XYZ file of C-alpha atoms in Angstrom:
266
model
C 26.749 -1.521 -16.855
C 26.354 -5.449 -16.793
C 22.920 -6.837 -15.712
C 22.344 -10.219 -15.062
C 18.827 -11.679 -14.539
C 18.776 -14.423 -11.727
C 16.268 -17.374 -11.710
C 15.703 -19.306 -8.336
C 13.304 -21.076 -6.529
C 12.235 -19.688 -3.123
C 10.553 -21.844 -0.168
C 9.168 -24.161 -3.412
C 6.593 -22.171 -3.986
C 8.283 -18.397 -5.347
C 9.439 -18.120 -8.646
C 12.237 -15.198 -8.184
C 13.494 -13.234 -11.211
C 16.070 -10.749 -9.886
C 17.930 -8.177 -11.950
C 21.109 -7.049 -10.823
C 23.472 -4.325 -11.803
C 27.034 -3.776 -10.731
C 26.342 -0.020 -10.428
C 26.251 0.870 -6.627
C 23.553 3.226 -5.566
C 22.382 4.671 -2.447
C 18.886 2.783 -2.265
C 17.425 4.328 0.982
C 13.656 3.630 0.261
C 11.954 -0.016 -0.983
C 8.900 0.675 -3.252
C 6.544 -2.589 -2.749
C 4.464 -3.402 -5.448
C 2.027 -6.343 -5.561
C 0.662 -7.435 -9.340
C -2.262 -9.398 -10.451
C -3.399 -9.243 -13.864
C -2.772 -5.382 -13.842
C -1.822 -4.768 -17.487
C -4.436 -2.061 -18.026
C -3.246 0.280 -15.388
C 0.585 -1.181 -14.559
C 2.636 1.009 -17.044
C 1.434 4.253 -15.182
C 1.725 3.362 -11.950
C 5.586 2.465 -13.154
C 5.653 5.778 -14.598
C 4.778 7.343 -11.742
C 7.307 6.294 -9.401
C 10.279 6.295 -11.983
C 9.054 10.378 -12.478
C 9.781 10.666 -8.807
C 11.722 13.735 -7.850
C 13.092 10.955 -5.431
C 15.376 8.914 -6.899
C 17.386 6.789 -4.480
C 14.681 3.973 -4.753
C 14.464 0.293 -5.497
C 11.053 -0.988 -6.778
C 10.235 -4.530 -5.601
C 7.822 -5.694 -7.970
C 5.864 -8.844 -6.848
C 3.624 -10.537 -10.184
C 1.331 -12.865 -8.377
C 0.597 -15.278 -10.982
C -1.045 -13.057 -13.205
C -2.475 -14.584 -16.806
C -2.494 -11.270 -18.507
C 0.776 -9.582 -19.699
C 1.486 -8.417 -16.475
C 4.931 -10.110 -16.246
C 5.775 -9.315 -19.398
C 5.560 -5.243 -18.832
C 7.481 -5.790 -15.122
C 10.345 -7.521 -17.476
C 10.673 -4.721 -20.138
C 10.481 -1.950 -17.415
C 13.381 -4.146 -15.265
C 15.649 -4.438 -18.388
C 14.856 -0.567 -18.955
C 15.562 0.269 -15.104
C 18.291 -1.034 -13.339
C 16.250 -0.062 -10.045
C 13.448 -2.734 -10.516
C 13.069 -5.779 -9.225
C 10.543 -8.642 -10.148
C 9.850 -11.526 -7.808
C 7.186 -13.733 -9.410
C 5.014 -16.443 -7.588
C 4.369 -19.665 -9.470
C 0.910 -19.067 -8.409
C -1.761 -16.500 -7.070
C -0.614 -16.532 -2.964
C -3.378 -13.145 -2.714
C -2.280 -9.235 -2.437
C -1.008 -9.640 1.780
C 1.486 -12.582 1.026
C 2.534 -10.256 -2.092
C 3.268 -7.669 0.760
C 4.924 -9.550 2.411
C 7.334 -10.985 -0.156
C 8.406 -7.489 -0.936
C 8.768 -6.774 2.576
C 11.037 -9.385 3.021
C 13.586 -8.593 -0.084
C 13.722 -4.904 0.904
C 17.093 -3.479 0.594
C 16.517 -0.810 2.902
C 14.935 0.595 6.446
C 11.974 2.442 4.912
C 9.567 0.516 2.894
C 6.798 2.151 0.512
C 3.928 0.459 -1.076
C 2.036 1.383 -4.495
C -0.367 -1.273 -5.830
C -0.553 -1.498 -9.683
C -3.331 0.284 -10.278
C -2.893 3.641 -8.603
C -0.018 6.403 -9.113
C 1.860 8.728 -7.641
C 2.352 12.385 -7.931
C 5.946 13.754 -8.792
C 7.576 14.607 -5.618
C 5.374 11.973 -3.433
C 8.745 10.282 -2.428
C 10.935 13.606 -1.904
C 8.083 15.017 0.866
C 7.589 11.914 2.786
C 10.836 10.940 3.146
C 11.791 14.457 4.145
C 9.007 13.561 6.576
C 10.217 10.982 8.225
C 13.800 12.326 8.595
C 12.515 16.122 9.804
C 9.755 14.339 12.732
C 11.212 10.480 13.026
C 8.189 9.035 12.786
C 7.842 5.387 12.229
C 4.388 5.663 9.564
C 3.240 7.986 7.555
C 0.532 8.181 4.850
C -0.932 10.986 2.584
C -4.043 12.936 1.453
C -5.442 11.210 -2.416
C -7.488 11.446 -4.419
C -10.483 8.827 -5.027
C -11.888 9.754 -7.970
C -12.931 13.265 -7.940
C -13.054 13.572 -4.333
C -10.080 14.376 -2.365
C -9.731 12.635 0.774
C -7.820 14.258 3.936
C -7.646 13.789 7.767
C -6.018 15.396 10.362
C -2.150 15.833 11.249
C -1.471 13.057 13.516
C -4.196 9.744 13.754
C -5.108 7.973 16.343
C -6.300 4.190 16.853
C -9.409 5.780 17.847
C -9.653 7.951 14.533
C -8.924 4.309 12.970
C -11.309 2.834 13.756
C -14.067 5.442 13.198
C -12.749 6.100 9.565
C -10.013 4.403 7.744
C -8.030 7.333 6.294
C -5.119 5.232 4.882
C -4.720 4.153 1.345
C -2.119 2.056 1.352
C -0.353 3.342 -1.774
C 0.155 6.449 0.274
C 2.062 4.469 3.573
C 5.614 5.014 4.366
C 7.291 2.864 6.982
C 10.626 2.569 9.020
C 10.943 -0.830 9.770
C 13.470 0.077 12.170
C 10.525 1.159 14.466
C 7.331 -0.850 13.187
C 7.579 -4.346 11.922
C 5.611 -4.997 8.555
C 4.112 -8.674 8.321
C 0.265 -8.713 6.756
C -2.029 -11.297 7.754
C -2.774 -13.177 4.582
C -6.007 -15.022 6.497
C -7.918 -11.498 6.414
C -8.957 -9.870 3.275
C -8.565 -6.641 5.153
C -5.602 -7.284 6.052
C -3.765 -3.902 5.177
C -6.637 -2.113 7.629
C -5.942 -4.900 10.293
C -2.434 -4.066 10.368
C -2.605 -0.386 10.221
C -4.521 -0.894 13.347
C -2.099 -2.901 14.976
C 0.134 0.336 13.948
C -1.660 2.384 15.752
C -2.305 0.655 18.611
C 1.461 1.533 19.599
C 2.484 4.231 17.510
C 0.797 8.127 15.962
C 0.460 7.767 12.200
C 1.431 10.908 10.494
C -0.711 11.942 7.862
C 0.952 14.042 5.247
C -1.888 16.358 4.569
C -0.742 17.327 0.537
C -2.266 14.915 -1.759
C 0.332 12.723 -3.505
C -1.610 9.868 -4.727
C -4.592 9.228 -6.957
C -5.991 6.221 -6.487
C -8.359 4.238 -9.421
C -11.863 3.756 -8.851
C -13.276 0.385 -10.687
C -17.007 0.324 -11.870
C -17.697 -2.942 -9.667
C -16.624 -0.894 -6.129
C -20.718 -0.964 -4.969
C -21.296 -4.487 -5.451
C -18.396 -5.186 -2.929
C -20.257 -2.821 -0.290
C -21.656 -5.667 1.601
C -18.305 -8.086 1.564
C -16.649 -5.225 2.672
C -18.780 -4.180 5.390
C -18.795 -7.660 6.991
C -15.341 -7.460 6.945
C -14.856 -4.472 9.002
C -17.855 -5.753 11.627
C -15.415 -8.839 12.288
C -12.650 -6.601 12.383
C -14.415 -4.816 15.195
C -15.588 -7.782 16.891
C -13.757 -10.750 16.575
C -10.408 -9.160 15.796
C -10.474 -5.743 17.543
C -12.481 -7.228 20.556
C -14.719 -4.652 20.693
C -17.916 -4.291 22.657
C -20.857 -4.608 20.906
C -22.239 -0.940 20.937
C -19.103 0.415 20.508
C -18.864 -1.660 17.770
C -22.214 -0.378 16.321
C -21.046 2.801 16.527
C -17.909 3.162 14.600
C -19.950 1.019 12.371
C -22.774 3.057 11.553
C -19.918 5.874 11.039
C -18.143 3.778 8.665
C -21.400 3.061 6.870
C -22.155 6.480 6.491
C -18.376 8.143 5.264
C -18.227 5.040 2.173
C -21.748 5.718 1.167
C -20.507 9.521 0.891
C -17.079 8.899 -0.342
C -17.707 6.307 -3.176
C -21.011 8.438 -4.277
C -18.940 12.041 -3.879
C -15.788 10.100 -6.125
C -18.621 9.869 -9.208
């Protein structure tokens, strides 16, 4: 096998490290993985989706300037792994431009996403995939764990279920960009809930109901409570265009399932 690592500069502000192989493989899914000084938790999530059952995979690593040795695990796993790739940014561009890099130097129709400091169960890939093909479904997410507490929803989501209870942890998301196009708005911190709404505004997201990720819970989660919560109030207003007591309601339900999920995940 001959590997070959690549060093160009993209749009003047990417840093791309590539690794190449002249072995052919049938890549049919893009794993998207954004990294910011994740060096405690990185080498498990990598783990995780090189145990996959699933195996016709690229990973599109994306370090975001990290200071930590972030970089330096991505470039032992790549020369370990012909499958991974590591695009680096000269400097921190924030987790939705990340996205979107990885987006953009997919290989393949679907497109997966795993931040660095969650992981996946064994067979996470082999059941969603076999999801897609069996219903042709355009997004799909799964069941997790946060914590200790095992969150779950319903078959088939609605914009309306959206917006009364985000259900979708990102690291669980499946797409076919054949049918949905993936672009993250890197002006909203909630970006990844913005654009699952979007999702939904057009299209049923299928919610895998088997839990195949577990996702990490950080110490400092309830002194983000009120950040957060402003966040989702513009969402509703400003972004969603939502009246205001229809607003206040999915509100005061969103208020009420993260003071229950983040105490329950203790």
């Amino acid at each position: 096998m001959i590997r070959i690592m690549v060093c160009v500069v993209y749009s003047n502000s990417v840093l791309i490290h590539l690794s190449h192989s002249s072995t052919k493989t049938n890549t049919k899914v893009s794993v998207v993985m954004p990294v910011f000084n994740a060096d405690q938790h990185l080498d498990r999530a990598i783990e995780s989706v090189l145990k996959q059952t699933f195996t016709e995979f690229e990973v599109i690593a994306i370090d975001d300037g990290s200071t930590d040795e972030s970089l330096a695990q991505l470039r032992t796993w790549a020369v370990q792994d012909a499958r991974i790739r590591i695009i680096s940014h000269s400097s921190n561009s924030g987790i939705a431009a990340s996205r979107n890099t990885g987006i953009n130097a997919a290989n393949t129709d679907y497109v997966a996403f795993l931040d660095a400091d969650d992981t996946w169960h064994n067979d996470k890939l082999t059941i969603q995939y076999q999801h897609h093909q069996a219903n042709r479904c355009g997004f799909s997410c799964t069941a997790f764990w946060f914590g200790r507490k095992l969150i779950n929803a319903k078959k088939l989501i609605t914009y309306y279920d959206l917006l009364a209870n985000n259900v979708v942890n990102t690291s669980s998301v499946m797409v076919d960009t054949r049918m949905i196009d993936l672009q993250f708005a890197i002006t909203n911190p909630s970006e990844d809930y913005q654009h699952w709404l979007q999702v939904a505004h057009n299209h049923t997201i299928h919610f895998i109901k088997t839990p195949l990720v577990t996702r990490t819970v950080f110490d400092g989660v309830s002194k983000n409570k009120i950040t957060m919560a402003k966040r989702r109030w513009r969402i509703y207003r400003h972004i969603e265009q939502l009246p205001f007591f229809t607003s206040l309601k999915f509100f005061t339900v969103y208020a009420v399932t993260g003071i229950t999920k983040y105490w329950r995940a203790q």
